[in-house]
C-alpha cells in the first residue's frame, strides 16, 4: 500500500490535511527520494501525526528546536525522528515546513537585520535597560551607603539579603514575564515596569528600617527590573538574527552607561541634598527614559498561539545542551554578583576613601560598556558560546592573577575593575544570545524564563553567602575572592560541556 494511503486511513476526516499528505508523498515518490521504510509507519511515527484541531501541549513541544546531536546517538534513530517531525509539521500546519537546524536556530523567518524601525526598537530597549540594568550595576553603591548609614547596625550578610532578593526577583519573575511576552508582546509589560520602578524608588527615598529596604528595593524594584529587562532583551531578537549578538550587545550597553552615570550622580547628591532627594532625582531620571521606551519597544513576530505562561521543565530532559547551559549560567550569575555588590566595601576595607569606593563602580562599568559592544560583535563571528567561554576564562585570570594578589593597591584594583567590567558586560549580553541558539525565536521567552527560573536561585543565595564568607574570614576578603574564582571555574567547565554536547570536543568550531 502506498505511504499516502496508510496516512489517509490514520487521519480520516481531516480532508485538507490528507490531501496535502497525499500530494507530498506522491511528489517524493516521483522524485525517488522516499525510502521504502516510510511506507510502513510505526506506532511512534503515528503518535506524532495530529489533525490541525488538536492544538495540545505535546504538539507544541514536539515542534520546538532541539539540537540534532541530542535527539539520538545513532544516525538511524535521528533520521526517523526527522521524518516524524516533518510529517507532524505537514499535518498540524497544513504546509510543508522547511527543515530546521538547532545549531543556528533557523525557524524559517526572515529578519530585517536593521532599518529605522529595528534600530528604534533597539534604542527603546536601550532606554529601558538604562534604568533597569543601570540599577543592577550599582548595587555596590547602595550597599556601601546603607551599610554605613541607615543599616549600620546590621552585618554584611544580613544587608546582602536586600540585594539578593532584588537580583532573585529580577530573574525569577521571568518565569511568567518571558512567556507573557511571547503571548501578548511587550507593551503592557514595559508600562507596568515603568510604574513599579518609579514607585519603588520613591518609597526607597523614605526608607530607614531594614524591612523598608527589603520591600521597597528588594521586592518592588526586583519586580520592576524583570518587567523592563525581559521584554527589552526579547524584543531585539524579533528584528535581528545574523546580527543578534551585536544588536543585543548595543542594547545592553545601557546598563553599563547607567552604571557609570548613576554612581557619579549619587555620590555628589548624597553630599549636597542627602539620601532622600538623591534617590528621588534618580527616580525622575528613570521615569524620563522609560516613558520614551514605552513608545519605541515593539515586537514584530506574531504572538505564539500555543505559548504557555509557565516554564517548561521538560526542556531540560529533551535538550541536554540547554540543561548544561542553564547550569553554566547558574554558576556565572552566582559569581557575577559578588564583585558587583562587594567591590566598594572591599575598597573601603583596604583603606581607600569613600569617594574612591564609589568611583570604582564607575570604573568597572566603563569597562562593561566596551565588553557589551565588542562581545556582541565577536559573538556574531565565533558564536555566543565561544565568546562566553573566552570571557569566563579571562575573569578567572583576573580573580586569581590580579584581584587576589594586587587588589589592595590602587593600580591593581583599577585594572581588575576594568577587566572584570569588560568580561561581566560580555557575559550579561551574551547569555540571552546563547539561549537563543537552542530554540525558535517564537519560543525564546519560555526558554529564557525556564533558564532563569533556576538561575535566579543563584542570585538569591550568592550575595548573602559571600557576606558570610567575609564574616568568617574576620572582615578579610580573600575568602570571597577565592570563592568567586572557583565558581567561575565551574561555570567554564559547564559551558565547555554544553558546547561539546552539540558540536563535540572541537574547540575551534563556531558555536
XYZ file of C-alpha atoms in Angstrom:
511
model
C 0.000 0.000 0.000
C 1.380 3.468 -0.880
C 2.506 5.622 2.014
C -0.197 8.201 1.454
C -2.966 5.589 1.736
C -1.811 4.449 5.135
C -1.599 8.039 6.317
C -5.069 8.734 4.902
C -6.512 5.863 6.936
C -4.971 7.196 10.150
C -6.196 10.767 9.776
C -9.544 10.165 8.079
C -11.918 13.054 8.390
C -9.278 15.774 8.119
C -9.710 16.219 4.358
C -7.387 19.098 3.584
C -4.629 17.590 5.660
C -4.969 14.208 3.911
C -4.753 15.861 0.509
C -1.596 17.661 1.494
C -0.075 14.438 2.794
C -1.017 12.589 -0.398
C 0.467 15.322 -2.569
C 3.661 15.419 -0.568
C 4.061 11.642 -0.687
C 3.376 11.376 -4.429
C 5.798 14.197 -5.167
C 8.546 12.465 -3.222
C 7.837 9.108 -4.879
C 8.178 10.716 -8.308
C 11.469 12.252 -7.300
C 12.641 8.891 -5.996
C 13.767 10.276 -2.652
C 11.351 8.421 -0.370
C 12.991 5.442 1.341
C 10.975 2.247 1.408
C 10.677 2.286 5.149
C 8.499 5.411 5.039
C 5.718 3.256 3.615
C 5.382 1.458 6.902
C 4.781 3.992 9.623
C 5.418 2.559 13.063
C 3.441 3.334 16.195
C 5.898 6.004 17.287
C 5.502 7.856 13.977
C 1.705 7.519 14.120
C 1.684 9.229 17.501
C 3.318 12.315 16.030
C 0.642 12.789 13.317
C -2.166 15.004 14.594
C -5.026 16.890 12.977
C -4.994 20.687 12.813
C -7.641 20.846 15.530
C -5.609 19.042 18.163
C -3.561 22.021 19.358
C -2.445 20.236 22.501
C 0.613 20.923 24.577
C 2.536 17.890 23.320
C 2.268 19.061 19.718
C 3.861 22.387 20.662
C 6.686 20.642 22.454
C 7.422 18.332 19.519
C 7.591 21.379 17.281
C 10.464 23.003 19.166
C 14.096 23.031 18.245
C 16.341 20.505 19.904
C 19.978 20.136 18.837
C 20.138 17.118 16.498
C 23.043 15.705 18.491
C 20.681 15.437 21.449
C 17.801 13.759 19.606
C 19.569 10.394 19.292
C 23.017 8.946 19.441
C 22.812 6.871 16.279
C 22.044 8.123 12.775
C 19.189 5.704 12.067
C 17.107 6.885 15.022
C 17.882 10.505 14.217
C 16.670 10.100 10.605
C 13.436 8.507 11.820
C 12.916 11.427 14.209
C 13.390 13.926 11.398
C 10.844 12.109 9.184
C 8.311 12.071 12.015
C 8.817 15.759 12.716
C 8.353 16.581 9.024
C 5.083 14.631 8.820
C 3.873 16.251 12.044
C 4.586 19.708 10.648
C 2.578 18.909 7.490
C -0.388 17.592 9.457
C -0.502 20.335 12.061
C 0.162 23.371 9.893
C -1.248 22.421 6.520
C 2.043 23.116 4.749
C 5.387 21.531 4.203
C 7.618 23.232 6.759
C 11.279 23.899 5.993
C 13.819 21.810 7.832
C 15.441 23.435 10.868
C 18.833 23.112 12.481
C 19.390 23.825 16.134
C 22.945 24.945 15.558
C 21.772 28.212 14.080
C 18.247 28.337 15.435
C 16.753 28.669 11.921
C 12.984 28.947 12.270
C 12.126 29.856 8.681
C 11.557 33.536 9.481
C 13.140 36.442 7.660
C 14.596 39.171 9.864
C 15.074 42.856 8.958
C 18.647 42.882 10.353
C 18.454 46.660 10.521
C 16.456 49.583 9.225
C 14.885 52.535 11.024
C 12.171 50.548 12.772
C 14.555 47.868 14.031
C 17.087 50.348 15.403
C 14.350 52.432 17.027
C 13.305 49.290 18.889
C 16.930 48.747 19.929
C 17.050 52.346 21.163
C 13.826 51.858 23.125
C 15.265 48.718 24.685
C 18.445 50.669 25.452
C 16.432 53.258 27.390
C 14.549 50.624 29.390
C 17.783 48.786 30.185
C 19.468 52.057 31.148
C 17.063 52.217 34.080
C 16.745 48.524 34.981
C 20.268 47.223 34.377
C 21.705 50.555 35.491
C 20.304 49.942 38.981
C 21.551 46.364 38.929
C 25.061 47.606 38.179
C 25.215 49.959 41.181
C 24.296 47.542 43.951
C 27.713 48.201 45.488
C 26.908 51.922 45.712
C 23.692 51.249 47.627
C 25.326 48.564 49.774
C 28.218 50.813 50.764
C 25.975 53.771 51.646
C 23.280 51.985 53.656
C 25.800 49.777 55.491
C 27.478 52.915 56.859
C 24.275 54.911 57.449
C 20.708 53.588 57.815
C 21.708 49.932 58.341
C 24.984 50.455 60.167
C 23.926 48.018 62.921
C 23.478 45.093 60.504
C 26.252 42.825 59.214
C 27.104 42.430 55.518
C 25.408 39.049 55.257
C 22.086 40.404 56.543
C 22.211 43.531 54.383
C 23.087 41.315 51.443
C 19.599 39.784 51.524
C 18.113 43.102 50.375
C 20.162 42.994 47.186
C 19.932 39.239 46.695
C 16.116 39.390 46.831
C 16.265 42.183 44.246
C 18.512 40.149 41.927
C 16.486 36.982 42.523
C 13.164 38.578 41.586
C 14.720 40.367 38.607
C 15.395 36.964 37.069
C 12.862 34.650 38.731
C 9.819 36.659 37.674
C 10.800 35.963 34.090
C 9.033 32.643 34.781
C 5.847 34.456 33.730
C 7.074 37.625 32.063
C 9.011 35.836 29.304
C 6.099 33.659 28.168
C 3.689 36.598 28.530
C 5.919 38.479 26.102
C 5.615 35.550 23.673
C 1.837 35.668 24.010
C 0.981 39.363 24.227
C 4.042 41.385 23.268
C 5.953 43.996 25.289
C 3.570 46.971 25.589
C 1.813 46.330 28.910
C 4.849 44.696 30.467
C 7.068 47.729 29.861
C 4.355 50.109 31.105
C 3.932 48.119 34.322
C 7.706 48.049 34.769
C 7.902 51.822 34.426
C 5.261 52.425 37.095
C 6.749 49.886 39.513
C 10.269 51.267 39.117
C 9.318 54.870 39.858
C 7.145 53.838 42.812
C 9.902 51.650 44.264
C 12.483 54.446 44.121
C 10.096 56.936 45.701
C 9.478 54.507 48.561
C 13.206 53.814 48.820
C 13.854 57.523 49.313
C 11.875 57.490 52.584
C 13.169 54.123 53.848
C 15.118 53.908 57.095
C 14.277 50.481 58.582
C 15.641 47.162 57.317
C 12.232 45.899 56.231
C 11.625 49.154 54.344
C 14.678 48.472 52.177
C 13.745 44.818 51.742
C 10.255 45.644 50.449
C 10.907 48.890 48.553
C 14.125 47.872 46.826
C 14.347 44.098 47.186
C 10.775 43.243 46.201
C 9.313 46.157 44.234
C 12.479 47.160 42.360
C 13.083 43.481 41.589
C 9.625 43.225 40.033
C 10.182 46.424 38.053
C 13.559 45.263 36.792
C 12.140 41.990 35.486
C 9.218 43.737 33.775
C 11.644 46.008 31.925
C 14.595 43.686 31.358
C 12.928 40.560 29.943
C 10.829 42.209 27.172
C 13.713 44.503 26.211
C 16.099 41.623 25.565
C 13.439 39.522 23.814
C 12.231 42.346 21.535
C 15.685 42.748 19.973
C 15.538 39.109 18.868
C 12.424 39.824 16.793
C 14.360 42.108 14.454
C 17.837 40.566 14.301
C 19.203 37.094 13.748
C 22.553 37.139 11.939
C 23.445 40.325 13.849
C 21.566 39.455 17.022
C 24.698 39.318 19.165
C 25.780 42.780 18.073
C 22.295 44.297 18.448
C 21.822 42.758 21.892
C 25.263 43.984 22.902
C 24.387 47.522 21.814
C 21.111 47.444 23.774
C 22.723 46.129 26.945
C 25.425 48.808 26.944
C 22.670 50.884 28.530
C 23.156 49.103 31.830
C 26.849 49.936 31.814
C 26.200 53.564 30.899
C 23.728 53.740 33.770
C 26.353 52.119 35.955
C 28.775 54.913 35.029
C 26.347 57.826 35.414
C 24.361 56.759 38.484
C 27.284 56.434 40.951
C 28.794 59.768 39.876
C 25.412 61.450 40.234
C 24.544 59.834 43.574
C 27.973 60.443 45.083
C 27.521 64.184 44.666
C 23.827 64.279 45.524
C 24.325 62.320 48.757
C 26.597 65.129 49.932
C 24.603 68.059 48.547
C 20.948 67.102 49.162
C 21.039 63.868 51.176
C 19.726 60.359 50.596
C 16.040 61.183 50.060
C 16.378 63.733 47.262
C 19.269 61.871 45.666
C 17.051 58.806 45.206
C 14.093 60.936 44.051
C 16.305 62.552 41.423
C 17.267 59.075 40.253
C 13.562 58.183 40.079
C 12.766 61.198 37.879
C 15.627 60.316 35.528
C 14.413 56.718 35.239
C 10.859 57.946 34.618
C 12.000 60.168 31.748
C 13.862 57.441 29.869
C 11.315 54.669 30.424
C 8.409 56.828 29.209
C 10.193 57.163 25.858
C 10.939 53.426 25.887
C 7.200 52.703 26.125
C 6.660 54.327 22.732
C 9.557 52.598 20.977
C 9.652 48.971 22.145
C 7.602 46.751 19.832
C 7.552 43.111 18.770
C 7.471 42.026 15.131
C 6.660 38.323 15.014
C 3.044 37.242 15.598
C 2.196 36.016 19.095
C 2.933 32.345 19.674
C -0.560 30.795 19.677
C 0.438 27.857 21.849
C 2.760 29.802 24.147
C 2.320 28.900 27.787
C 2.596 31.333 30.679
C 4.640 28.737 32.542
C 8.198 27.484 32.260
C 8.649 24.040 30.775
C 10.998 21.926 32.858
C 10.713 19.122 30.310
C 13.087 21.135 28.138
C 15.898 20.031 30.437
C 15.137 16.378 29.659
C 14.843 16.829 25.897
C 17.704 19.259 25.442
C 20.929 18.350 27.214
C 22.727 21.400 25.819
C 20.095 23.658 27.361
C 20.398 21.890 30.725
C 24.187 22.316 30.737
C 23.880 25.931 29.604
C 21.493 26.634 32.472
C 23.995 25.108 34.911
C 26.756 27.290 33.454
C 24.651 30.449 33.739
C 23.614 29.500 37.292
C 27.256 29.401 38.372
C 28.064 32.501 36.333
C 25.373 34.618 37.986
C 26.310 33.309 41.440
C 29.850 34.607 40.957
C 28.982 37.717 38.937
C 27.002 39.500 41.641
C 29.671 39.030 44.304
C 32.157 41.630 42.958
C 29.297 43.826 41.720
C 27.960 44.041 45.277
C 31.102 43.990 47.418
C 33.874 45.692 45.457
C 33.175 49.095 47.048
C 33.177 47.606 50.554
C 36.385 45.785 49.638
C 37.956 49.114 48.642
C 36.957 50.659 51.987
C 38.452 47.692 53.849
C 41.763 48.303 52.083
C 41.882 51.915 53.268
C 40.646 53.690 50.158
C 38.366 56.718 50.587
C 34.591 56.517 50.280
C 34.784 58.716 47.177
C 37.114 56.194 45.529
C 34.850 53.342 46.666
C 32.031 54.951 44.653
C 34.353 55.724 41.743
C 35.461 52.106 41.424
C 31.906 51.208 40.369
C 32.096 53.826 37.632
C 35.437 52.387 36.503
C 34.006 48.857 36.472
C 31.006 49.899 34.398
C 33.204 51.818 31.972
C 34.894 48.525 31.160
C 31.470 46.919 30.896
C 30.395 49.314 28.118
C 33.180 48.072 25.857
C 32.610 44.469 26.894
C 28.980 44.503 25.861
C 29.564 46.059 22.448
C 32.661 44.093 21.476
C 31.355 40.786 22.805
C 28.263 41.046 20.622
C 30.467 41.865 17.638
C 32.726 38.835 18.058
C 29.867 36.556 19.126
C 28.363 37.009 15.653
C 31.657 35.696 14.251
C 32.811 32.962 16.629
C 29.469 32.116 18.243
C 27.963 33.152 21.598
C 29.135 30.022 23.409
C 32.742 30.534 22.330
C 32.569 34.204 23.307
C 31.197 33.295 26.745
C 33.928 30.711 27.257
C 36.644 33.255 26.463
C 35.076 35.861 28.777
C 34.775 33.453 31.701
C 38.390 32.326 31.254
C 39.596 35.948 31.344
C 37.555 36.533 34.517
C 39.241 33.582 36.220
C 42.658 35.023 35.357
C 41.552 38.442 36.670
C 40.376 36.997 40.008
C 43.420 34.860 40.776
C 46.054 36.838 38.893
C 45.085 40.428 39.787
C 42.380 40.798 42.436
C 43.745 38.304 44.956
C 47.437 39.360 44.952
C 47.180 43.024 43.864
C 43.681 44.232 44.803
C 44.971 46.178 47.795
C 46.895 48.560 45.522
C 45.244 51.308 43.513
C 46.648 50.134 40.138
C 45.652 46.569 40.965
C 42.038 47.283 41.897
C 41.588 49.650 38.936
C 42.917 47.074 36.451
C 40.754 44.369 37.998
C 37.653 46.597 37.910
C 38.186 47.410 34.228
C 38.863 43.792 33.290
C 36.010 42.383 35.357
C 33.692 45.061 33.997
C 34.656 44.116 30.446
C 34.060 40.393 30.947
C 30.926 40.734 33.089
C 29.446 43.038 30.470
C 30.221 40.384 27.885
C 28.528 37.665 29.913
C 25.341 39.657 30.529
C 24.873 40.439 26.834
C 25.926 37.005 25.543
C 23.809 34.716 27.720
C 20.486 35.679 26.053
C 22.074 35.146 22.626
C 23.412 31.739 23.672
C 19.964 30.659 24.858
C 18.540 31.849 21.543
C 20.802 29.382 19.711
C 18.913 26.495 21.313
C 15.305 27.360 20.430
C 12.965 29.014 17.960
C 12.548 32.767 18.252
C 8.810 32.374 18.929
C 9.583 30.224 21.982
C 12.537 32.242 23.195
C 10.623 33.815 26.072
C 9.749 30.418 27.545
C 13.289 29.067 27.172
C 14.718 32.220 28.724
C 12.191 32.087 31.560
C 12.851 28.404 32.213
C 16.594 29.024 32.389
C 16.327 31.962 34.756
C 13.800 30.219 36.980
C 16.757 28.073 38.006
C 19.439 30.756 37.678
C 17.551 33.169 39.928
C 18.210 30.881 42.883
C 21.932 31.557 42.462
C 21.372 35.299 42.723
C 19.246 34.762 45.841
C 21.920 32.916 47.813
C 25.166 34.172 46.263
C 25.347 37.620 47.854
C 24.470 36.541 51.431
C 26.856 33.565 51.223
C 29.655 35.889 50.116
C 28.854 38.196 53.044
C 29.052 35.288 55.474
C 32.400 34.264 53.971
C 33.748 37.755 54.702
C 32.494 37.478 58.283
C 34.077 34.025 58.644
C 37.392 35.489 57.445
C 37.114 38.199 60.139
C 36.476 41.018 57.714
C 39.113 39.934 55.208
C 38.061 39.456 51.602
C 40.488 36.760 50.429
C 37.882 34.035 51.004
C 35.321 35.930 48.938
C 37.826 36.293 46.078
C 38.738 32.594 46.117
C 35.050 31.619 46.211
C 34.343 33.841 43.202
C 37.209 32.386 41.180
C 36.310 28.764 41.947
C 32.678 29.246 40.957
C 33.801 30.828 37.677
C 35.964 27.747 37.018
C 32.909 25.511 37.483
C 30.921 27.760 35.120
C 33.642 27.467 32.475
C 33.506 23.666 32.689
C 29.713 23.689 32.233
C 29.902 25.999 29.185
C 32.506 23.711 27.590
C 30.311 20.668 28.260
C 27.252 22.429 26.769
C 29.153 23.247 23.599
C 30.587 19.729 23.365
C 27.115 18.197 23.668
C 26.179 19.895 20.389
C 29.348 20.091 18.263
C 31.669 17.679 20.042
C 35.046 18.468 21.562
C 36.203 20.525 18.594
C 37.488 23.557 20.460
C 37.697 25.827 17.413
C 34.259 25.055 15.981
C 31.999 28.096 15.717
C 29.066 27.847 18.114
